[in-house]
XYZ file of N, CA and C in Angstrom:
789
model
N 66.117 122.070 72.130
C 65.300 120.850 71.951
C 64.679 120.729 70.633
N 64.299 119.885 69.610
C 63.805 120.210 68.321
C 62.442 119.961 68.930
N 61.391 120.810 68.097
C 59.836 120.658 68.524
C 59.359 119.059 68.201
N 58.455 118.278 68.475
C 57.900 117.241 67.800
C 57.373 118.063 66.412
N 57.124 116.680 65.550
C 56.894 116.229 64.478
C 55.442 117.595 64.221
N 54.044 118.461 63.761
C 53.175 118.287 63.260
C 52.185 117.237 62.934
N 51.013 116.933 63.005
C 50.599 116.060 62.877
C 49.833 116.458 61.322
N 49.597 115.371 60.127
C 48.986 114.749 59.575
C 47.767 116.562 59.408
N 47.410 116.188 60.707
C 46.027 117.294 60.210
C 46.408 118.568 60.988
N 47.269 118.280 61.826
C 48.040 119.810 62.041
C 48.483 120.356 60.649
N 49.393 119.751 60.139
C 50.257 120.067 58.526
C 49.105 121.019 57.971
N 47.525 119.908 57.478
C 45.993 120.906 56.744
C 46.377 121.790 57.659
N 46.014 121.778 58.566
C 45.684 123.126 59.562
C 46.249 124.539 59.188
N 47.620 124.348 58.981
C 48.434 125.264 59.389
C 48.148 126.025 57.780
N 48.442 125.462 55.906
C 48.352 125.299 55.343
C 46.833 126.295 55.048
N 46.350 125.590 55.732
C 44.806 126.084 55.791
C 44.439 127.474 55.989
N 45.307 128.068 57.640
C 45.763 129.165 58.614
C 46.442 130.035 57.521
N 46.968 129.623 56.993
C 48.041 130.248 55.497
C 46.793 131.634 54.770
N 46.030 131.394 53.838
C 45.360 130.649 52.474
C 44.151 131.507 53.449
N 43.785 131.390 54.653
C 42.584 132.673 55.576
C 43.321 133.592 55.861
N 44.632 133.574 56.405
C 45.090 134.318 56.757
C 45.703 136.105 54.861
N 45.741 135.159 53.923
C 46.305 135.928 52.796
C 47.282 136.050 52.146
N 47.884 134.989 53.158
C 49.755 134.566 52.230
C 49.147 133.543 52.053
N 49.102 133.167 51.896
C 48.155 132.633 49.873
C 46.962 132.762 49.346
N 47.362 133.521 48.057
C 45.328 133.742 47.454
C 45.537 132.273 47.040
N 43.995 132.885 46.115
C 43.580 132.375 44.659
C 43.971 132.437 43.983
N 44.794 130.729 43.336
C 45.408 131.249 42.121
C 47.252 131.078 42.710
N 47.538 131.373 43.301
C 48.971 130.893 44.210
C 49.692 130.366 44.045
N 50.846 129.674 43.237
C 51.358 128.242 43.870
C 51.860 128.081 45.280
N 51.870 126.953 45.948
C 52.467 126.682 47.819
C 53.805 126.327 46.809
N 54.742 127.128 47.852
C 56.335 126.899 47.739
C 56.417 125.295 47.109
N 57.768 125.418 46.893
C 58.373 124.120 47.343
C 58.014 122.584 47.671
N 57.878 121.741 48.069
C 57.427 120.651 49.587
C 58.812 120.811 49.890
N 59.936 120.583 49.278
C 61.182 120.710 50.622
C 60.806 122.026 51.704
N 61.033 123.410 50.529
C 61.061 124.562 51.072
C 59.787 124.816 51.964
N 58.650 124.056 52.505
C 57.623 124.052 52.361
C 57.628 122.854 53.558
N 58.327 121.760 53.979
C 58.297 121.177 54.756
C 59.528 121.855 55.035
N 60.102 122.704 55.039
C 61.472 122.554 56.405
C 60.795 123.944 57.043
N 59.364 124.672 56.240
C 59.207 126.171 56.941
C 58.539 125.477 57.984
N 57.713 124.535 58.149
C 56.184 123.808 58.939
C 57.176 122.902 59.743
N 59.081 122.598 59.967
C 59.483 122.087 60.901
C 58.639 120.590 60.694
N 57.912 119.791 58.874
C 58.271 118.559 58.756
C 58.140 117.598 57.684
N 58.301 116.650 57.404
C 59.023 115.613 56.578
C 57.567 115.736 55.589
N 58.766 115.745 54.216
C 58.004 115.615 53.529
C 56.832 114.481 52.834
N 57.045 113.179 53.881
C 56.154 112.397 53.684
C 55.340 113.195 54.035
N 54.808 113.692 55.146
C 53.618 114.162 56.063
C 52.611 115.423 54.969
N 54.229 116.099 55.076
C 52.978 117.278 54.291
C 52.520 116.693 52.611
N 53.288 115.721 51.955
C 51.985 115.301 51.110
C 51.066 115.021 51.659
N 50.886 114.336 52.388
C 49.705 113.644 53.089
C 49.051 114.689 52.886
N 48.870 115.915 53.923
C 47.870 117.229 53.639
C 48.470 117.205 53.293
N 48.783 117.876 52.209
C 48.488 118.918 50.158
C 47.451 117.621 50.169
N 47.410 116.073 50.022
C 47.625 115.407 49.579
C 45.104 115.680 50.132
N 45.196 116.043 51.791
C 43.914 115.577 52.032
C 43.100 116.973 52.043
N 44.093 118.313 51.712
C 43.971 119.767 50.567
C 42.968 119.537 49.708
N 43.649 118.641 48.605
C 43.068 118.520 47.313
C 41.455 117.897 46.782
N 42.226 116.887 48.412
C 40.796 116.138 48.018
C 39.012 117.104 49.202
N 39.943 117.614 49.429
C 38.612 118.704 49.820
C 38.211 119.902 48.623
N 39.381 119.935 48.266
C 39.201 121.671 47.186
C 39.628 122.808 47.323
N 40.559 123.054 48.538
C 40.763 123.612 48.810
C 41.719 124.251 47.974
N 43.519 123.617 47.766
C 44.316 123.222 47.098
C 44.010 122.882 45.705
N 44.747 122.758 44.318
C 44.842 121.553 43.814
C 45.907 121.787 42.604
N 45.824 120.328 41.658
C 47.235 119.650 40.535
C 47.056 120.278 39.955
N 47.963 120.900 38.991
C 47.893 121.665 37.986
C 48.849 120.674 37.190
N 48.355 119.820 35.907
C 49.394 119.490 34.815
C 50.865 119.721 34.542
N 52.052 119.754 34.811
C 53.010 120.515 34.927
C 53.857 120.904 35.642
N 53.153 120.621 36.924
C 53.521 120.862 38.407
C 53.210 121.055 39.217
N 53.544 121.634 39.723
C 52.829 123.015 40.936
C 51.412 122.342 41.907
N 51.491 122.942 43.361
C 50.444 122.607 43.602
C 49.770 124.224 43.367
N 48.118 124.353 43.876
C 47.941 125.688 43.820
C 46.656 126.110 44.581
N 46.904 127.144 45.269
C 45.506 127.570 45.814
C 43.816 127.341 44.713
N 43.111 127.129 45.325
C 42.136 126.635 43.878
C 41.256 128.270 44.421
N 41.010 128.833 43.222
C 40.660 129.645 42.441
C 38.349 128.679 42.870
N 38.057 130.725 43.218
C 36.457 129.832 42.648
C 35.879 129.276 40.810
N 35.912 129.556 40.731
C 36.537 129.219 38.725
C 36.731 127.368 38.888
N 37.421 127.475 40.000
C 37.960 125.681 39.660
C 37.412 124.926 40.720
N 36.624 124.790 41.408
C 36.107 124.333 41.890
C 35.789 123.411 41.678
N 36.367 122.320 42.286
C 35.106 120.181 41.832
C 33.625 120.914 41.841
N 32.921 119.736 40.671
C 31.539 120.745 39.995
C 30.761 120.006 41.385
N 31.267 118.767 41.877
C 30.782 118.805 43.306
C 30.378 119.164 44.888
N 31.597 120.740 44.819
C 31.259 121.514 46.003
C 30.316 122.535 44.644
N 30.786 123.304 43.773
C 29.832 124.353 43.275
C 28.895 123.909 42.978
N 27.688 122.538 43.380
C 26.906 122.086 42.896
C 26.106 122.838 44.092
N 26.602 122.429 45.538
C 26.160 122.437 46.576
C 26.246 124.307 47.325
N 27.786 124.978 46.898
C 27.479 126.307 46.598
C 26.292 127.169 46.032
N 25.749 125.912 45.388
C 24.076 127.205 44.231
C 23.649 126.092 44.904
N 23.157 125.109 45.974
C 22.191 125.280 46.563
C 22.237 126.128 47.590
N 23.296 126.961 48.478
C 23.419 127.492 49.231
C 21.770 128.465 49.926
N 21.510 129.107 49.001
C 20.294 130.670 49.326
C 19.226 129.585 49.186
N 18.350 128.315 48.371
C 17.876 128.200 48.996
C 17.666 127.104 50.082
N 19.022 127.024 51.221
C 18.839 126.867 52.347
C 18.936 127.333 53.351
N 19.171 128.315 53.226
C 19.509 129.586 54.441
C 17.435 129.800 53.530
N 17.537 130.658 52.762
C 15.449 130.676 52.656
C 14.381 129.547 52.541
N 14.315 128.812 52.118
C 13.626 127.607 52.406
C 12.508 126.850 53.742
N 11.894 127.120 54.244
C 11.364 126.206 55.595
C 11.854 125.222 54.765
N 11.607 124.804 56.105
C 11.775 122.988 56.171
C 13.641 122.288 54.988
N 13.725 123.080 55.194
C 14.905 122.545 54.032
C 15.593 121.362 54.555
N 15.894 121.490 55.949
C 16.875 120.850 56.103
C 16.783 120.059 56.829
N 15.483 119.442 56.149
C 14.970 117.825 56.037
C 15.047 116.653 54.594
N 15.718 118.226 53.561
C 16.129 117.393 52.568
C 17.090 116.938 52.755
N 18.026 117.748 53.401
C 19.443 117.698 53.941
C 19.496 116.476 54.458
N 18.750 116.234 56.267
C 19.037 115.086 56.544
C 18.992 113.844 55.831
N 17.641 113.787 54.956
C 17.311 112.334 54.538
C 18.526 111.927 53.323
N 19.241 112.660 52.980
C 20.269 112.531 52.311
C 22.142 111.605 53.180
N 21.901 113.007 54.248
C 23.320 112.471 54.964
C 21.977 111.349 56.429
N 21.833 110.446 55.980
C 20.454 109.548 56.768
C 21.481 108.572 56.071
N 20.934 108.385 54.356
C 21.532 107.812 53.540
C 23.030 107.223 53.162
N 23.797 108.249 53.225
C 24.948 108.449 53.277
C 25.800 107.973 54.194
N 25.895 108.346 55.959
C 26.742 108.744 56.809
C 26.927 107.138 57.364
N 25.828 106.256 57.293
C 26.115 104.746 57.916
C 27.027 104.562 57.424
N 26.970 104.480 55.549
C 28.132 103.714 54.587
C 29.241 104.601 55.036
N 29.569 106.002 55.571
C 30.983 106.625 55.909
C 30.767 106.214 57.270
N 30.336 106.110 58.327
C 31.048 105.582 59.798
C 31.872 104.418 58.960
N 30.850 103.224 57.863
C 31.581 101.983 57.836
C 32.830 101.443 56.677
N 32.718 102.770 56.263
C 34.109 101.785 55.220
C 35.655 103.091 56.370
N 35.143 103.974 57.158
C 35.739 104.510 58.620
C 36.350 103.249 59.270
N 35.497 102.236 59.506
C 35.444 100.697 60.746
C 36.639 100.168 59.498
N 36.611 100.346 57.923
C 37.341 99.644 57.596
C 38.594 100.379 57.463
N 38.804 101.996 57.165
C 39.620 101.769 56.252
C 41.140 102.312 57.368
N 40.317 103.106 58.138
C 40.541 104.653 58.678
C 42.327 103.294 59.805
N 42.715 104.556 59.723
C 44.823 103.943 60.223
C 45.148 104.742 61.048
N 45.772 104.286 61.453
C 46.171 105.135 62.960
C 46.126 106.270 63.630
N 46.041 107.923 62.534
C 46.703 108.424 62.809
C 45.164 109.153 61.884
N 43.702 108.224 61.405
C 42.969 108.210 61.432
C 41.833 109.093 63.519
N 42.345 107.471 63.861
C 42.308 107.247 65.367
C 41.932 108.099 65.979
N 43.618 109.065 65.718
C 44.123 109.325 66.997
C 43.261 111.252 66.759
N 43.054 111.158 64.800
C 42.054 112.700 64.896
C 40.775 112.317 65.255
N 40.184 111.563 65.006
C 38.477 110.713 65.331
C 38.342 111.276 66.466
N 39.040 110.221 67.533
C 39.295 110.455 68.979
C 39.164 112.545 69.854
N 40.448 113.967 69.104
C 40.673 114.552 69.537
C 39.312 115.051 69.054
N 39.541 115.037 68.053
C 37.628 115.645 67.557
C 36.245 114.968 68.552
N 36.374 113.987 68.748
C 35.503 112.830 69.736
C 35.410 114.527 71.035
N 36.986 114.588 72.271
C 37.119 114.478 72.564
C 36.859 116.472 72.759
N 37.084 117.009 71.663
C 36.613 118.414 71.879
C 35.220 118.584 71.589
N 34.705 117.793 70.928
C 32.689 118.841 70.533
C 32.432 118.378 72.350
N 32.803 116.788 72.771
C 32.170 116.883 73.907
C 32.528 117.309 75.532
N 33.538 117.963 75.342
C 33.942 119.040 76.479
C 32.962 120.064 76.167
N 33.293 120.637 74.900
C 32.090 121.480 74.435
C 30.788 121.468 74.829
N 30.503 120.500 74.735
C 29.417 119.889 74.379
C 28.736 119.848 76.231
N 29.519 119.524 76.989
C 29.565 119.162 78.480
C 29.187 120.731 79.080
N 30.378 121.663 78.911
C 30.710 122.563 79.454
C 29.887 123.397 80.197
N 30.010 124.006 81.322
C 29.433 124.288 82.784
C 28.879 126.434 81.839
N 30.248 126.364 81.191
C 30.430 127.696 80.702
C 30.946 127.666 79.252
N 30.179 128.135 78.223
C 30.119 128.110 76.823
C 31.601 128.922 76.493
N 32.157 129.716 77.269
C 32.844 130.252 76.843
C 34.619 129.445 77.494
N 34.629 128.478 77.796
C 35.561 127.936 78.234
C 36.123 126.604 77.322
N 35.059 126.882 76.060
C 35.838 126.484 74.855
C 36.642 127.504 73.396
N 36.881 127.154 72.611
C 37.108 128.108 71.477
C 36.120 128.800 70.812
N 35.646 126.998 69.909
C 34.793 127.007 68.612
C 33.458 126.242 69.748
N 32.411 126.882 68.683
C 31.291 126.037 68.846
C 30.751 124.941 69.339
N 29.866 123.847 69.951
C 30.606 122.691 69.536
C 29.469 122.553 68.490
N 28.818 123.320 66.946
C 27.945 123.143 65.967
C 29.113 122.637 65.611
N 30.558 123.710 65.574
C 31.542 123.860 64.777
C 32.505 122.593 64.467
N 32.684 121.964 66.760
C 33.199 121.305 66.448
C 32.938 119.475 65.965
N 31.357 119.359 65.878
C 30.475 118.665 65.825
C 30.545 118.213 64.813
N 30.702 119.426 63.823
C 30.844 118.796 62.067
C 32.660 118.661 62.099
N 34.109 118.770 62.693
C 34.405 118.781 62.610
C 35.000 117.088 62.910
N 34.235 116.774 63.712
C 34.348 114.809 64.458
C 33.433 114.675 62.724
N 32.313 114.946 62.372
C 32.055 113.678 61.698
C 32.947 113.790 59.702
N 33.319 115.339 59.945
C 34.147 115.612 58.972
C 35.131 114.235 59.199
N 36.137 114.048 60.495
C 37.009 113.796 60.797
C 36.596 111.968 60.167
N 35.794 111.836 60.145
C 35.405 110.150 60.206
C 35.081 109.953 58.609
N 34.671 111.492 57.832
C 34.975 111.099 56.463
C 36.351 110.676 55.569
N 36.780 112.375 56.492
C 38.248 111.751 55.958
C 39.164 110.574 56.134
N 38.680 109.775 56.929
C 39.014 108.536 57.140
C 37.989 107.488 56.466
N 36.922 107.768 55.807
C 36.289 106.515 55.586
C 36.924 106.360 53.624
N 37.955 107.530 53.782
C 39.397 107.189 51.945
C 38.209 106.880 50.650
N 37.156 108.160 50.982
C 36.270 108.273 49.324
C 36.598 109.570 49.572
N 37.014 109.903 48.476
C 37.705 111.435 47.533
C 35.882 112.433 47.950
N 35.167 111.590 46.747
C 34.143 111.706 46.099
C 32.957 112.232 46.934
N 33.136 110.723 48.430
C 32.084 111.302 50.081
C 33.164 112.387 50.310
N 33.356 112.106 50.446
C 34.398 113.553 51.659
C 33.310 114.707 51.261
N 33.930 114.614 49.376
C 33.560 115.604 49.120
C 31.311 116.542 49.122
N 31.373 114.920 49.537
C 29.352 115.635 49.489
C 29.338 115.361 51.122
N 29.901 114.752 52.307
C 29.662 114.703 53.280
C 29.868 116.655 53.974
N 31.246 117.130 53.298
C 31.291 117.942 53.566
C 30.000 119.556 52.659
N 30.208 119.294 51.758
C 28.144 119.843 51.010
C 26.946 119.993 51.967
N 26.732 119.389 52.337
C 25.897 118.345 53.274
C 25.876 119.163 54.615
N 26.978 118.834 55.152
C 27.646 119.656 57.317
C 26.468 121.293 56.729
N 27.542 121.846 54.984
C 27.302 123.646 55.361
C 25.690 123.782 54.709
N 25.095 122.733 53.977
C 24.231 123.275 53.744
C 22.723 122.722 54.971
N 23.500 122.378 56.014
C 22.244 121.952 57.441
C 22.552 123.488 58.149
N 24.187 123.529 58.297
C 24.117 124.742 58.952
C 23.935 125.632 58.788
N 23.796 125.704 57.468
C 22.144 127.427 56.641
C 21.019 127.142 56.771
N 21.059 125.876 57.163
C 19.737 125.810 57.174
C 19.009 125.599 58.097
N 20.022 125.939 58.757
C 19.026 125.039 60.506
C 20.249 126.325 61.479
N 20.885 127.518 61.478
C 21.445 127.650 62.569
C 20.664 127.891 63.842
N 19.402 128.326 63.631
C 19.135 128.477 65.373
C 18.657 128.199 65.850
N 17.798 126.737 64.967
C 17.670 125.257 65.964
C 19.083 124.844 65.757
N 20.296 124.737 65.767
C 21.206 124.419 65.897
C 21.461 124.158 66.554
N 21.740 125.275 67.688
C 22.175 126.096 68.748
C 21.482 125.914 69.776
N 20.481 125.526 69.083
C 18.630 125.530 70.452
C 19.395 124.000 70.787
N 19.645 122.993 69.687
C 20.029 121.655 69.443
C 21.058 121.678 71.041
N 21.839 122.285 70.688
C 22.856 121.812 72.333
C 22.862 122.354 73.074
N 21.901 123.276 73.364
C 21.473 123.892 74.738
C 20.529 122.462 75.664
N 19.393 122.355 75.019
C 18.317 121.213 75.645
C 19.015 120.434 76.501
N 17.984 120.040 77.987
C 18.421 119.779 78.633
C 18.523 117.946 78.569
N 19.547 117.712 78.761
C 19.862 116.080 78.707
C 20.274 115.505 77.507
N 20.369 116.597 76.059
C 20.977 115.934 74.928
C 22.391 116.305 74.813
N 23.188 117.629 75.487
C 24.348 117.495 74.690
C 24.856 116.193 75.699
N 24.600 115.454 76.778
C 25.261 114.120 77.051
C 24.527 112.575 76.525
N 23.015 113.454 76.084
C 22.918 112.207 74.873
C 24.191 112.117 73.732
N 23.944 113.348 73.139
C 25.479 113.779 72.055
C 25.878 112.870 71.537
N 26.769 113.326 72.692
C 28.499 113.173 73.349
C 28.360 111.325 73.286
N 27.429 109.847 74.399
C 27.244 108.762 73.729
C 27.302 108.173 72.529
N 26.432 109.642 72.191
C 26.605 108.616 70.072
C 28.074 109.295 69.422
N 28.265 110.660 69.807
C 29.722 109.967 69.222
C 30.163 109.238 69.710
N 30.057 108.811 70.529
C 31.774 107.733 71.494
C 31.063 106.060 71.425
N 29.895 105.984 70.965
C 29.267 104.969 70.152
C 29.606 104.270 69.409
N 29.682 105.764 67.882
C 30.135 105.704 66.833
C 31.890 105.318 66.803
N 32.423 106.642 67.640
C 34.288 106.265 68.049
C 34.141 105.100 67.966
N 33.960 104.736 69.339
C 33.890 102.738 69.804
C 34.199 102.022 68.374
N 33.186 101.608 67.669
C 32.860 100.485 66.458
C 34.230 100.802 65.760
N 34.454 101.814 65.280
C 35.614 102.754 63.975
C 36.887 101.771 64.821
N 36.970 102.539 66.439
C 38.121 101.609 66.549
C 38.632 100.116 66.797
N 36.885 99.807 66.522
C 37.328 98.253 67.303
C 37.130 98.054 65.756
N 37.076 98.686 64.077
C 37.426 97.899 63.274
C 35.977 96.808 62.869
N 34.506 97.480 63.636
C 33.237 96.461 63.234
C 31.827 97.635 62.225
N 32.534 97.629 61.226
C 31.744 98.748 60.605
C 30.207 98.225 60.077
N 29.707 96.958 61.073
C 28.120 97.377 61.034
C 27.857 97.826 62.216
N 28.305 97.572 63.327
C 28.364 98.609 64.602
C 28.517 99.790 64.591
N 29.243 99.816 63.624
C 29.847 102.090 63.213
C 28.636 102.600 62.227
N 28.081 101.596 61.346
C 27.018 101.984 60.001
C 25.784 102.253 61.113
N 25.531 101.271 62.257
C 24.450 101.790 63.213
C 24.221 102.957 63.999
N 25.872 102.300 64.613
C 25.791 103.777 65.488
C 25.191 105.431 65.014
N 25.639 105.377 63.323
C 25.760 106.361 62.703
C 24.351 106.860 62.850
N 23.555 106.268 61.896
C 22.293 106.445 61.543
C 21.167 106.276 62.395
N 21.606 105.961 63.924
C 20.357 105.860 65.017
C 21.451 107.239 65.601
N 21.836 107.936 65.274
C 22.210 109.418 65.909
C 21.913 110.083 65.199
N 22.395 110.220 64.152
C 20.445 110.781 63.156
C 19.952 110.530 63.166
N 19.155 109.981 63.044
C 17.262 109.439 63.924
C 17.430 110.284 64.935
N 17.986 110.412 66.153
C 17.771 110.931 67.215
C 18.130 112.927 67.392
N 18.997 112.856 66.847
C 19.613 114.111 65.578
C 18.441 114.878 65.215
N 17.298 114.068 64.095
C 16.374 114.558 63.249
C 15.426 114.595 63.806
N 15.088 113.799 65.042
C 13.542 114.027 66.391
C 14.029 114.772 67.016
N 15.135 115.674 68.126
C 15.523 116.617 68.579
C 14.927 118.361 67.455
N 15.037 117.631 66.350
C 15.115 119.004 64.918
C 13.867 119.404 64.731
N 13.013 118.164 64.769
C 11.735 118.346 64.357
C 11.337 119.251 66.154
N 10.817 118.869 66.981
C 10.233 119.107 68.094
C 10.772 120.553 68.702
N 12.312 121.220 68.111
C 12.528 122.837 68.357
C 12.261 123.163 66.978
N 11.554 122.758 66.045
C 10.512 122.816 64.937
C 9.304 123.672 65.151
N 8.437 122.655 65.805
C 7.178 122.242 65.982
C 7.338 123.529 67.205
N 7.877 123.412 68.314
C 7.702 124.527 69.286
C 8.148 125.495 68.569
N 8.639 126.426 68.101
C 8.463 127.508 67.143
C 7.796 127.693 66.529
N 6.838 126.816 66.242
C 5.891 127.165 64.886
C 4.730 127.528 66.427
N 4.575 126.761 67.303
C 3.822 126.868 67.947
C 3.133 128.513 69.040
N 4.848 128.618 68.977
C 5.158 130.024 69.655
C 4.858 130.749 68.966
N 5.254 131.011 67.563
C 4.827 132.102 67.032
C 3.469 131.897 66.543
N 2.478 130.371 66.248
C 0.665 130.917 66.524
C -0.016 131.561 67.638
N 0.560 131.140 68.947
C 0.242 131.683 70.530
C 0.535 133.465 70.278
N 2.069 133.645 69.982
C 2.181 135.404 70.151
C 1.844 136.282 68.687
N 1.374 135.482 67.562
C 0.005 135.450 66.988
C -1.019 136.428 67.540
N -2.058 134.980 67.420
C -3.164 135.429 68.764
C -3.675 136.199 69.846
N -2.132 136.521 70.414
C -2.155 137.158 71.739
C -2.281 138.832 71.152
N -1.696 139.204 70.538
C -1.698 139.924 68.944
C -2.611 140.659 68.526
N -3.580 139.724 68.376
C -4.771 139.730 67.376
C -5.794 140.623 69.043
N -6.057 139.856 70.250
C -6.870 139.859 70.721
C -6.225 141.168 71.290
N -5.235 141.547 71.836
C -4.710 142.413 72.145
C -5.466 143.787 70.917
N -5.385 143.489 70.746
C -5.874 145.262 69.297
C -7.120 145.139 69.111
N -7.834 143.835 69.142
C -8.829 143.583 69.060
C -9.694 144.826 70.493
N -9.333 144.078 71.707
C -9.241 145.011 73.464
C -9.724 146.353 72.932
N -8.820 146.971 72.734
C -8.308 148.173 72.472
C -8.913 148.797 71.719
N -10.047 148.029 70.869
C -10.219 149.152 69.583
C -11.795 149.105 70.658
N -12.780 150.528 70.456
C -13.592 150.671 70.929
C -14.875 150.278 70.834
């Protein structure tokens, strides 16, 4: 019985897995299109679309004269390189996440609107799959029931929307912003998904964004995306305030304890 053909996202993931596993190293040329399509049991048209997505994300590059190669660090696009240079700031500067969220609020409404205007059937299927996956992880009673953390699955959902917007520059920017937010708020983001009632609210917000995109309603998609980010921002601010309050309280108790021990 013939195996079903992989979808474009499936092919993209397979090629990326080859790179991560070391089967393809930076600078290596991808096998010829006919050979790679045969190895993956995919049509050449689907393979071309998968490679196009990898090119737009900077994972591979197409060179003049023919051939597609795994991107070397020095060949990373300028946009991605800028975000990489900002990563140390994101990890070390307190409150840096606010700058990231400010830009995301400016961009993601338009990204969702573009997706509502341009998404095809495969984009919709990818967004739906990503939405279901993050929803399952958010609502799971046992985190071990899901193979990836809610944070990683959440990023996949938003990047599926960015991909559906069909704007390579916006996709690169979104990738960088997601990375910077994860770098600056790793602990707080983990805490966010564990707050009572918040997971269900996040899931509902994701589904509102997806519904508007599926229905081809740009204005509704923009509004749903912005409202979602405003909610996330408010929750992160609460987490940050609580952490600061606990730190102050702990320092005060330590100070009192030391005073009591003095003769």
